[in-house]
mmCIF file of C-alpha atoms in Angstrom:
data_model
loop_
_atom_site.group_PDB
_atom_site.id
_atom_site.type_symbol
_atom_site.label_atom_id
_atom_site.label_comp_id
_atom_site.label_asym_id
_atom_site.label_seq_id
_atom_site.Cartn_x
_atom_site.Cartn_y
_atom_site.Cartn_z
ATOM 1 C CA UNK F 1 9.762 2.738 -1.504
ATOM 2 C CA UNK F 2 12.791 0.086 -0.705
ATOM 3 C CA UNK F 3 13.925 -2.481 -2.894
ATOM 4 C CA UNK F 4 12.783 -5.786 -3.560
ATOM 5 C CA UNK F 5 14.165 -7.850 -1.066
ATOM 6 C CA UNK F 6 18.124 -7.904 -0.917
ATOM 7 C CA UNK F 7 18.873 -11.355 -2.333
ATOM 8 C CA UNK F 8 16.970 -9.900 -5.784
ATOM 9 C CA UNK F 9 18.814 -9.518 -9.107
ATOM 10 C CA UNK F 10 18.451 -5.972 -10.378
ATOM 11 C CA UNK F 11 16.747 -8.037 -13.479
ATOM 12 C CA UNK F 12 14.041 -9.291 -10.725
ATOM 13 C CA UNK F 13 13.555 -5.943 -9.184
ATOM 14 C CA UNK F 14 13.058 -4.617 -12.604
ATOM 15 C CA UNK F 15 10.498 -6.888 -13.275
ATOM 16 C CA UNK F 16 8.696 -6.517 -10.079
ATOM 17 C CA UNK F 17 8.653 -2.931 -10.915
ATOM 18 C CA UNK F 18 7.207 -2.887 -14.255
ATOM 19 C CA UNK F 19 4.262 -5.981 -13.209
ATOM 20 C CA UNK F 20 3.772 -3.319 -10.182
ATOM 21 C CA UNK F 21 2.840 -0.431 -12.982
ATOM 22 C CA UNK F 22 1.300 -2.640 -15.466
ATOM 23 C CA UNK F 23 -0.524 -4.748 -13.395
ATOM 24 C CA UNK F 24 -2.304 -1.017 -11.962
ATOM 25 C CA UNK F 25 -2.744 0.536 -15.176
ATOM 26 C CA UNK F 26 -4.006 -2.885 -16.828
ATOM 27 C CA UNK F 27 -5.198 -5.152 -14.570
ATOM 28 C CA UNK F 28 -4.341 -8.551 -14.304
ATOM 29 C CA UNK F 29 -6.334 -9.966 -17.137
ATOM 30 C CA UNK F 30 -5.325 -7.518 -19.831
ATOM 31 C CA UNK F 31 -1.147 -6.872 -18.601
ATOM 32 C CA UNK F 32 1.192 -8.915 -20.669
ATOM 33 C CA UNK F 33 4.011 -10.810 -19.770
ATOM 34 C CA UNK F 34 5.373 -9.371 -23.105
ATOM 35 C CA UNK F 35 4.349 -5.709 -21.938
ATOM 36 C CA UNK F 36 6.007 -6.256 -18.756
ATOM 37 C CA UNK F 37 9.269 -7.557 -20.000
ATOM 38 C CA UNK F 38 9.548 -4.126 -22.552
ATOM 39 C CA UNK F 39 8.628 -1.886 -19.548
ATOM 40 C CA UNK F 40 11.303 -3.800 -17.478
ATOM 41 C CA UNK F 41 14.033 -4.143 -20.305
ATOM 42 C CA UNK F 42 13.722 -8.091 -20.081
ATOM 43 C CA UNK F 43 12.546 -11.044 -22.003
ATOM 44 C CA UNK F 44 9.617 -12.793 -20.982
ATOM 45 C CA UNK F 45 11.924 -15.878 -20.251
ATOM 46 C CA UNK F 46 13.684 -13.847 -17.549
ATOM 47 C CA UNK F 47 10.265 -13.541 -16.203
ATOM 48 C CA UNK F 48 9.456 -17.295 -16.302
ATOM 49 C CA UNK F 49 13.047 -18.283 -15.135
ATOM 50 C CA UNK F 50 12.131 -15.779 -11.938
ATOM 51 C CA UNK F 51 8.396 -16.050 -11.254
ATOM 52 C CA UNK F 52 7.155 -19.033 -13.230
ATOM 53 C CA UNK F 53 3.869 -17.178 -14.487
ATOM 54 C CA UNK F 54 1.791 -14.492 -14.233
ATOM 55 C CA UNK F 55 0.052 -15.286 -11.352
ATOM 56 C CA UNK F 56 2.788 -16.144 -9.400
ATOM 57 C CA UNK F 57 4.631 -12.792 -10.594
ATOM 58 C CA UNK F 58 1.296 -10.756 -9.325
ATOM 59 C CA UNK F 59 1.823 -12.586 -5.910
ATOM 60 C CA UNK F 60 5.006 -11.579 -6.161
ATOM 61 C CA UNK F 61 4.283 -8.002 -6.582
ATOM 62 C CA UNK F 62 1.830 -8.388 -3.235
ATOM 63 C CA UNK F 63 4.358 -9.914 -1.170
ATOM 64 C CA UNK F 64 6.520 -6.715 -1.927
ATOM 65 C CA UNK F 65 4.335 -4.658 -0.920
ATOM 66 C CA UNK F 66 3.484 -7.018 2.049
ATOM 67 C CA UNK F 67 6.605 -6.447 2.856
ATOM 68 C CA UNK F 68 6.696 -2.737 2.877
ATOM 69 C CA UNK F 69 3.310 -2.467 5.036
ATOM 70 C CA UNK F 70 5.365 -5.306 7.790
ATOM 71 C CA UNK F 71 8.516 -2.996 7.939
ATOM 72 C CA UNK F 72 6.262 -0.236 8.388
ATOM 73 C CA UNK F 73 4.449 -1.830 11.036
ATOM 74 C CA UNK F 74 7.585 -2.845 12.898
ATOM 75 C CA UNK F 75 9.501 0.641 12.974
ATOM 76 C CA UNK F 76 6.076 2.149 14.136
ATOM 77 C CA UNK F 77 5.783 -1.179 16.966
ATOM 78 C CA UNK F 78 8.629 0.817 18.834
ATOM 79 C CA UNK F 79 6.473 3.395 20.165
ATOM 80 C CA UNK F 80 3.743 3.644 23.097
ATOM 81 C CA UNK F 81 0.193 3.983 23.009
ATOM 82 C CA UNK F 82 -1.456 5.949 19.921
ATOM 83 C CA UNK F 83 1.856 7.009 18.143
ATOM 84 C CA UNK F 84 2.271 3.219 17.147
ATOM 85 C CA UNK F 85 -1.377 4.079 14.824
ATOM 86 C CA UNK F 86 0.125 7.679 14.441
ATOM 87 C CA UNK F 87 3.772 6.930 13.079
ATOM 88 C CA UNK F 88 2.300 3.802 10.827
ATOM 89 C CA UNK F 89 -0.618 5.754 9.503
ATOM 90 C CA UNK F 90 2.211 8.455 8.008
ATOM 91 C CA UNK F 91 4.232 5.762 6.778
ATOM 92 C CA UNK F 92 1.697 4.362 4.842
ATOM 93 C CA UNK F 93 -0.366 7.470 3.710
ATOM 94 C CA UNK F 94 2.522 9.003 2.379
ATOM 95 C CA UNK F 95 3.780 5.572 0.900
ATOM 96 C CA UNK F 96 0.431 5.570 -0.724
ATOM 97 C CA UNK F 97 0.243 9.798 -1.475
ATOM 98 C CA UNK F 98 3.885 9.287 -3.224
ATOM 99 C CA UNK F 99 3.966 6.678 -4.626
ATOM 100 C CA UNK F 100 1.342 6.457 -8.037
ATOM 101 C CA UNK F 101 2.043 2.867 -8.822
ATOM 102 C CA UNK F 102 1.243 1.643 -5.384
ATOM 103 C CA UNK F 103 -1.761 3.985 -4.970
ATOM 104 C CA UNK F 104 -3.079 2.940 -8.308
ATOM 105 C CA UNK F 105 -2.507 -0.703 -8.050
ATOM 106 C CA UNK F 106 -4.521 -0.702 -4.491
ATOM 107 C CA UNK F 107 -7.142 0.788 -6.248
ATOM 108 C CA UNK F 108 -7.373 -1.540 -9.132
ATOM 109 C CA UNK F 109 -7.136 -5.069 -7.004
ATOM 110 C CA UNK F 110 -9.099 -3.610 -4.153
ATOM 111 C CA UNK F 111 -12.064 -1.511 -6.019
ATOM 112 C CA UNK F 112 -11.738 -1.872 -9.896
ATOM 113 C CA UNK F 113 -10.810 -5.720 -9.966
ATOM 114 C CA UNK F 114 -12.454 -6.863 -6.225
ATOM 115 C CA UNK F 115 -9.595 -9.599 -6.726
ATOM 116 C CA UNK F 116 -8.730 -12.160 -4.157
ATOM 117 C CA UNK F 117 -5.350 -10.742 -4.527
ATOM 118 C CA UNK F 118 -6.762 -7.133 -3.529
ATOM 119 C CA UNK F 119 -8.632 -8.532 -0.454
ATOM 120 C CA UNK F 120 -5.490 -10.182 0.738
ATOM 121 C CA UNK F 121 -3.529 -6.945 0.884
ATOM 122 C CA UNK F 122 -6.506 -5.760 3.035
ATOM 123 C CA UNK F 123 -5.863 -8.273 5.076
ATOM 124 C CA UNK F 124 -2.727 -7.843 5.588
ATOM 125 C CA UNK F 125 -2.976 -4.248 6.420
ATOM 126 C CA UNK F 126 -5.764 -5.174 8.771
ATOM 127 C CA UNK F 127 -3.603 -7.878 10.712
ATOM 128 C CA UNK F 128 -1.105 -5.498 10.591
ATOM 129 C CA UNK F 129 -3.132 -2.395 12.740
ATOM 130 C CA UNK F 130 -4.769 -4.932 14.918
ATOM 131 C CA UNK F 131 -1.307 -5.938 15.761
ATOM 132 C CA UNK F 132 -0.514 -2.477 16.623
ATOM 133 C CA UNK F 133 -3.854 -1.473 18.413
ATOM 134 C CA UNK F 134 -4.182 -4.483 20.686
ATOM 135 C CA UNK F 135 -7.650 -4.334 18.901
ATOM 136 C CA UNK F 136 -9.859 -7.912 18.737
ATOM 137 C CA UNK F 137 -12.756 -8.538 16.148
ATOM 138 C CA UNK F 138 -15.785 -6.716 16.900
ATOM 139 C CA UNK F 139 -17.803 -8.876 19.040
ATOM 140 C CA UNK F 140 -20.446 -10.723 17.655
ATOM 141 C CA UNK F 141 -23.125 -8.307 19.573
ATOM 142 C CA UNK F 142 -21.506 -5.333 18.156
ATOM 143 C CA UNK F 143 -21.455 -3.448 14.644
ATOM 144 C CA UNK F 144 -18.260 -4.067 12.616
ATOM 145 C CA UNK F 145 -17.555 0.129 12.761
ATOM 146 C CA UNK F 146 -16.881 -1.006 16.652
ATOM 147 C CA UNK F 147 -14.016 -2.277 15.967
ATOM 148 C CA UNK F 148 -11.069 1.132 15.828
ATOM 149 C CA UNK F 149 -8.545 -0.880 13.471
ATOM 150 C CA UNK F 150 -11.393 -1.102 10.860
ATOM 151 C CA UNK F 151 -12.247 2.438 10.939
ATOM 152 C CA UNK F 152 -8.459 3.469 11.375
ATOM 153 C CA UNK F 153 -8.112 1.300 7.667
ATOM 154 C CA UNK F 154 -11.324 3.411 6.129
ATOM 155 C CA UNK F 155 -9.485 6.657 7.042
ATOM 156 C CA UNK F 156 -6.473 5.798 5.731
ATOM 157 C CA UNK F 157 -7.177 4.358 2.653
ATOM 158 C CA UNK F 158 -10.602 6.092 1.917
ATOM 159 C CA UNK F 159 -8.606 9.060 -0.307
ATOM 160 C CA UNK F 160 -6.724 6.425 -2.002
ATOM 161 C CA UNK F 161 -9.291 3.651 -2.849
ATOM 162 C CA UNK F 162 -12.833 6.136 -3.913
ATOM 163 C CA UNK F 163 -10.215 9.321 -4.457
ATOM 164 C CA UNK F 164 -11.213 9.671 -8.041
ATOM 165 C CA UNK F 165 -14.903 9.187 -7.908
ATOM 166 C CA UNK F 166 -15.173 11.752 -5.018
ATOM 167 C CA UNK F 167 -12.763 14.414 -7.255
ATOM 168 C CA UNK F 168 -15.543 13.577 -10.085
ATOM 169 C CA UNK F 169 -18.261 14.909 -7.535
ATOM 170 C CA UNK F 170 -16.067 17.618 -5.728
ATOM 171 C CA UNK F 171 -13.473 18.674 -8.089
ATOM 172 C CA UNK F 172 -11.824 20.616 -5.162
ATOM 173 C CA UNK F 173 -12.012 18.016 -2.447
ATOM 174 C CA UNK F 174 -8.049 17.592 -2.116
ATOM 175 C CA UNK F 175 -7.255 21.184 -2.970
ATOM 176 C CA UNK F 176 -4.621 21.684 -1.557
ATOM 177 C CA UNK F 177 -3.057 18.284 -2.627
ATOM 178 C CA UNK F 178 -3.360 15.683 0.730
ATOM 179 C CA UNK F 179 0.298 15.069 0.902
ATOM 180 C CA UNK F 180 -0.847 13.828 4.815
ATOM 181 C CA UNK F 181 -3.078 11.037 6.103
ATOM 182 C CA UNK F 182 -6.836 12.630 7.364
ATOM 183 C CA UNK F 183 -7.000 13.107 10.652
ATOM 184 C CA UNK F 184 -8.448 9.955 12.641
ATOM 185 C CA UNK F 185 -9.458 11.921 15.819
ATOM 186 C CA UNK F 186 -13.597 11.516 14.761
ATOM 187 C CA UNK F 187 -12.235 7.561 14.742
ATOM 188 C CA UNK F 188 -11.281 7.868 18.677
ATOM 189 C CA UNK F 189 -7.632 7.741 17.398
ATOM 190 C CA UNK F 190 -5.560 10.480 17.756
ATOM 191 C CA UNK F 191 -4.132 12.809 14.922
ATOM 192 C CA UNK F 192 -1.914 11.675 12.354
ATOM 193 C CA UNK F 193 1.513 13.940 11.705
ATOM 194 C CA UNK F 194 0.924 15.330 14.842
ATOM 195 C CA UNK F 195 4.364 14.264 15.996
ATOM 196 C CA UNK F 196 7.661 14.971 15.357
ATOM 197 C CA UNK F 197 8.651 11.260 14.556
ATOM 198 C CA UNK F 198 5.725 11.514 11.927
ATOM 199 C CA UNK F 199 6.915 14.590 10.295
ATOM 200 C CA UNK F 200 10.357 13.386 9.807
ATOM 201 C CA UNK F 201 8.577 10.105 8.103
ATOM 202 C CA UNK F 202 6.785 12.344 6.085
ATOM 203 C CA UNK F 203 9.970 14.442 5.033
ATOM 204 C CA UNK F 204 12.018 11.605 4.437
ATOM 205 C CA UNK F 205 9.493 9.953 2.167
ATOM 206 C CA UNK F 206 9.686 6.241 0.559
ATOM 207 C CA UNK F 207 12.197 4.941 -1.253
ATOM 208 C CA UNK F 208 12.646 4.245 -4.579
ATOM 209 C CA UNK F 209 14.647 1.235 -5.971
ATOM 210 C CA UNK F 210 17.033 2.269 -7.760
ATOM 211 C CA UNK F 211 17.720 1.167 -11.154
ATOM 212 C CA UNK F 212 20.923 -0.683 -11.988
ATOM 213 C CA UNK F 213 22.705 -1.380 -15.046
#
């Protein structure tokens, strides 16, 4: 997972980290500016002096990750046809697989919170593959599972978003652990990881910010 954007203080990026983890184990109602400032080493007045409040510190944290899903989207934009779905699918599954913060921060704005927040993300994401698709809205005559970007979204962020409820029904269901996106072929898109430019995504993995002193 990259850093916060270059112009950030390593105090910022520190912050944006720790809101990232509190905010998912939390929520946003229960997370602390005083939690976050212990998990970051910082005093809540950094925070203000940075991000003003809360709320505009959990925006914060979603433009970061906006960001991520964008520069995703535009390394993957460089391809033809399918692997444009097929190289940003394995940057963002394994993003998501990797990375328990993200993963569990999705979860809580998306499914545990249903925060305005969470459906923005969505949103984003959504843009995002209809960008890369060349997909439209379903039309009004047609079901929303028409539309291939939607169902591309379900498949990619199924695991992530109902993972734990399904692992409470089928303890085995991701034995072996789902390091990979599942395959979108039953979507009418074609395999994810099947290439070699998803591979080395895969192998490469996110990166972390590093922490600076």
């Amino acid at each position: 997972m990259s850093e916060p954007r270059s112009g950030d203080s390593a105090g910022r990026g520190r912050i944006l980290r720790a809101a990232l983890h509190r905010f998912a184990a939390d929520g946003y109602e229960r997370a602390s500016l005083r939690a976050i400032a212990l998990d970051a080493q910082a005093s809540v007045t950094l925070i203000t002096y940075h991000f003003g409040s809360k709320q505009h510190l959990l925006d914060a944290v979603d433009d970061w990750l906006r960001s991520l899903f964008e520069q995703a989207a535009a390394a993957s934009a460089a391809y033809s046809g399918t692997k444009k779905l097929d190289t940003f699918a394995a940057s963002i599954g394994n993003l998501l697989a990797s990375q328990a913060d993200v993963r569990d921060y999705l979860r809580r704005m998306v499914v545990v919170d249903q925060s305005p927040n969470g459906t923005r993300l969505l949103q984003s994401l959504l843009t995002l593959t209809r960008d890369l698709s060349g997909d439209s809205p379903a039309a009004p005559d047609d079901p929303p599972w028409a539309e291939r970007s939607l169902r591309f979204l379900l498949l990619t962020l199924g695991p992530t978003l109902v993972g734990p409820a399904l692992q409470r029904c089928v303890p085995d269901v991701f034995q072996p652990p789902a390091t990979n996106v599942p395959s979108t072929r039953r979507a009418g898109i074609s395999d994810i990881g099947g290439g070699e430019d998803s591979a080395s995504i895969r192998k490469r993995g996110p990166r972390l910010p590093r922490q600076r002193t």
